[in-house]
XYZ file of C-alpha atoms in Angstrom:
258
model
C -52.926 -228.637 -67.030
C -53.378 -228.024 -70.679
C -50.378 -226.961 -73.267
C -50.621 -224.015 -75.811
C -48.091 -224.058 -78.327
C -47.956 -220.773 -80.731
C -50.333 -218.007 -81.332
C -53.089 -217.608 -82.883
C -52.151 -215.918 -86.036
C -49.946 -219.758 -86.361
C -52.967 -222.120 -86.968
C -53.878 -223.571 -90.275
C -57.432 -223.850 -91.358
C -56.740 -227.943 -90.974
C -56.871 -227.536 -87.574
C -60.833 -228.195 -86.162
C -61.733 -228.093 -82.409
C -62.587 -231.811 -82.116
C -64.012 -232.594 -78.123
C -64.181 -235.862 -77.321
C -65.265 -236.591 -73.832
C -64.187 -240.441 -72.694
C -66.348 -242.671 -70.730
C -65.207 -242.446 -66.817
C -63.725 -239.251 -67.229
C -60.221 -239.981 -68.596
C -57.991 -237.616 -70.507
C -60.568 -235.137 -72.178
C -58.708 -235.028 -75.437
C -58.998 -231.991 -78.202
C -57.695 -233.118 -82.094
C -57.170 -231.745 -85.782
C -59.157 -232.680 -88.316
C -61.300 -230.255 -90.934
C -60.612 -226.178 -91.057
C -60.824 -224.054 -87.784
C -63.409 -221.277 -86.944
C -63.393 -217.480 -88.050
C -63.600 -215.117 -85.270
C -66.402 -213.881 -88.225
C -67.786 -217.544 -88.473
C -68.515 -217.898 -84.905
C -70.062 -214.551 -83.860
C -72.971 -213.138 -85.706
C -73.068 -210.027 -86.513
C -77.149 -209.342 -84.329
C -76.695 -212.316 -81.989
C -80.557 -211.775 -80.648
C -83.222 -214.304 -78.651
C -85.233 -214.100 -81.519
C -84.347 -217.398 -81.888
C -84.290 -218.547 -78.442
C -86.614 -221.968 -77.408
C -87.759 -220.980 -80.883
C -89.824 -224.690 -81.256
C -91.871 -225.793 -78.918
C -89.894 -228.231 -76.322
C -90.070 -231.943 -77.652
C -92.022 -234.756 -75.437
C -91.358 -234.382 -71.932
C -90.089 -238.003 -71.222
C -91.478 -240.579 -68.919
C -89.656 -239.805 -65.022
C -87.438 -242.267 -63.992
C -86.603 -243.323 -60.165
C -83.005 -242.526 -59.383
C -80.805 -245.896 -59.720
C -78.763 -243.421 -57.121
C -77.776 -245.832 -54.159
C -76.294 -245.346 -50.781
C -73.110 -247.024 -52.792
C -73.113 -244.789 -55.477
C -72.927 -242.166 -53.118
C -70.097 -243.359 -50.814
C -67.737 -244.010 -53.934
C -68.653 -240.979 -55.130
C -67.097 -239.249 -52.001
C -63.801 -241.120 -52.397
C -63.694 -240.960 -56.048
C -64.145 -237.305 -56.369
C -62.886 -236.443 -53.007
C -66.217 -234.535 -51.801
C -65.898 -233.272 -48.520
C -67.832 -235.191 -45.949
C -70.140 -231.882 -44.592
C -71.454 -232.172 -48.388
C -75.099 -232.993 -47.522
C -75.657 -235.207 -50.507
C -78.694 -237.624 -50.036
C -80.506 -239.665 -51.917
C -83.392 -239.598 -54.337
C -85.679 -242.149 -53.043
C -88.872 -242.904 -55.025
C -88.825 -238.454 -55.811
C -88.649 -238.142 -58.881
C -85.818 -235.716 -60.644
C -88.561 -232.205 -60.690
C -89.513 -232.613 -57.621
C -88.964 -229.852 -55.400
C -86.903 -230.253 -52.159
C -86.696 -227.150 -50.821
C -82.930 -225.547 -49.565
C -81.890 -228.881 -51.792
C -81.231 -229.488 -55.384
C -81.457 -232.400 -57.426
C -78.081 -233.134 -58.802
C -76.154 -235.845 -61.611
C -74.173 -237.992 -61.233
C -73.123 -237.308 -64.631
C -71.063 -233.661 -63.742
C -68.354 -235.378 -62.082
C -67.238 -237.517 -64.310
C -66.266 -234.576 -67.417
C -64.552 -233.179 -64.253
C -67.455 -230.416 -61.902
C -67.582 -230.749 -58.171
C -68.713 -228.072 -55.537
C -69.274 -225.808 -55.644
C -70.332 -225.140 -59.101
C -67.899 -222.943 -61.243
C -69.597 -219.376 -61.180
C -70.279 -219.659 -65.035
C -71.969 -222.204 -64.674
C -74.551 -220.421 -61.615
C -74.436 -217.880 -63.460
C -76.072 -219.630 -66.280
C -78.836 -220.673 -63.745
C -79.433 -217.609 -62.376
C -79.683 -216.277 -65.805
C -82.745 -218.185 -67.086
C -84.033 -219.247 -63.723
C -83.135 -223.271 -63.967
C -82.295 -225.480 -62.089
C -78.672 -227.227 -62.399
C -80.280 -230.894 -64.169
C -82.437 -228.841 -66.427
C -78.663 -228.594 -67.784
C -78.358 -230.996 -71.002
C -74.482 -233.006 -70.855
C -73.576 -230.526 -74.374
C -74.154 -226.877 -71.645
C -72.230 -228.801 -68.654
C -69.494 -229.034 -71.578
C -69.849 -225.472 -73.328
C -69.198 -223.714 -70.010
C -66.677 -225.935 -68.572
C -64.754 -225.752 -71.263
C -65.195 -221.812 -71.979
C -64.650 -221.335 -68.143
C -61.052 -223.179 -68.807
C -60.245 -221.179 -72.285
C -61.352 -217.637 -70.541
C -58.333 -218.643 -67.656
C -56.137 -219.555 -69.791
C -56.250 -216.341 -71.700
C -56.315 -214.457 -68.681
C -59.887 -213.035 -69.904
C -62.952 -212.899 -67.786
C -66.263 -215.082 -69.269
C -69.777 -214.154 -67.903
C -73.402 -215.610 -69.221
C -73.201 -212.743 -71.258
C -69.761 -214.159 -73.273
C -72.097 -217.076 -73.497
C -74.961 -216.055 -75.051
C -73.062 -214.359 -77.762
C -71.264 -217.457 -78.999
C -74.483 -219.697 -78.439
C -78.331 -220.404 -77.753
C -80.653 -222.035 -75.703
C -83.221 -224.902 -76.881
C -84.870 -227.661 -75.579
C -83.881 -231.161 -75.635
C -85.483 -234.105 -73.741
C -89.160 -231.588 -72.373
C -87.625 -228.922 -71.253
C -83.684 -228.746 -70.283
C -81.578 -226.662 -71.896
C -79.625 -227.652 -74.934
C -76.999 -225.032 -76.780
C -75.930 -224.920 -80.322
C -73.828 -222.384 -82.177
C -75.050 -218.717 -83.246
C -72.631 -218.197 -85.899
C -71.999 -220.076 -89.400
C -70.018 -222.441 -87.132
C -69.591 -223.410 -83.709
C -66.170 -223.372 -81.093
C -67.491 -226.970 -79.505
C -67.854 -229.727 -82.004
C -67.649 -233.225 -81.887
C -67.959 -234.125 -78.899
C -67.880 -237.589 -77.530
C -71.315 -238.310 -75.637
C -71.507 -242.143 -74.714
C -69.943 -240.585 -70.984
C -73.416 -239.814 -70.797
C -75.313 -242.423 -71.701
C -78.653 -242.422 -69.724
C -77.348 -240.137 -67.156
C -80.816 -238.996 -66.174
C -81.129 -242.485 -64.268
C -78.415 -241.609 -61.798
C -79.653 -238.744 -59.494
C -79.430 -237.690 -55.952
C -79.939 -234.323 -53.811
C -77.796 -231.900 -52.630
C -77.798 -229.448 -49.998
C -77.923 -225.796 -52.063
C -75.800 -223.950 -50.080
C -72.960 -226.902 -50.400
C -73.622 -226.364 -54.726
C -73.108 -223.098 -55.136
C -71.180 -219.973 -53.185
C -74.029 -217.840 -52.994
C -78.283 -220.344 -51.833
C -79.948 -217.143 -52.309
C -82.198 -217.065 -54.864
C -80.674 -219.874 -56.467
C -82.810 -221.631 -58.904
C -83.848 -224.635 -57.184
C -87.807 -225.893 -58.830
C -87.895 -226.774 -62.323
C -88.620 -224.776 -64.472
C -90.805 -225.511 -67.232
C -90.842 -222.398 -69.311
C -87.547 -220.803 -69.720
C -87.613 -217.415 -71.573
C -85.007 -216.357 -74.190
C -83.561 -213.153 -73.240
C -80.738 -211.225 -75.947
C -77.327 -211.186 -74.248
C -76.031 -208.072 -72.985
C -74.251 -206.065 -75.572
C -69.995 -206.227 -74.475
C -67.936 -204.229 -75.523
C -64.479 -205.965 -77.422
C -66.765 -209.341 -78.057
C -64.890 -209.718 -81.282
C -61.262 -209.588 -79.031
C -62.281 -211.549 -76.484
C -63.699 -214.439 -78.970
C -59.737 -213.934 -80.779
C -58.128 -214.195 -76.774
C -59.634 -217.606 -76.860
C -59.236 -218.983 -80.067
C -55.493 -220.046 -79.644
C -56.415 -221.948 -76.410
C -58.872 -223.646 -78.276
C -57.075 -225.114 -80.882
C -53.983 -225.653 -79.549
C -54.863 -227.507 -76.641
C -54.607 -231.840 -77.793
C -54.955 -233.362 -74.284
C -56.516 -231.673 -70.190
C -56.451 -234.026 -67.533
C -59.102 -234.938 -65.966
C -61.091 -231.609 -65.287
């Protein structure tokens, strides 16, 4: 469980959130260094969708067949305590963009950083909001969703996709994967270590949708080639919400694997 030590008033200018995600699922470490962002630096004055997906997506990479075999799936079940009733099947000769009705494509990578089934509500809400499937979320996006969920839990406050989109805007990554970048002049999450995500797109499988999310009805399973920007809903007290999160972002020094 994360540890916190003092209130936001005690955060010094030398505290900067730097989150390292080592390979193999070891502890996630948050370190000092630099100047910690203020609420004013994190929140843009007028968040809109005008800059969301502003640039055309980069060229779509050449599709690759999955390297995940039955031994990988068996190992995932054991290592991450995935219940036997969760229906996980091999991709075979289907690329990750192929739609299998009733199933979601899923990378092995999210398990490394702490995901399990069913997905955290924020991840499910994000996919529904942009109508994108799970495998369209970049590694950094997956990390941000998990971190904000944890910070909100520690601060004992809610977190929705609209809270997230006051801090981050979506852009394209590796074709039409969805990446996040901070809207303000500084970001709440910086310096993430991406070694664990090296060639993550080579290892994927399919999972029955009803085992992935709490409510499978109309959950997006198909790859969306044209996600559209949408402005976040205005949130009364968004500054207070960010202020409540900051002590936990600033003071957490190590986490067990989520």
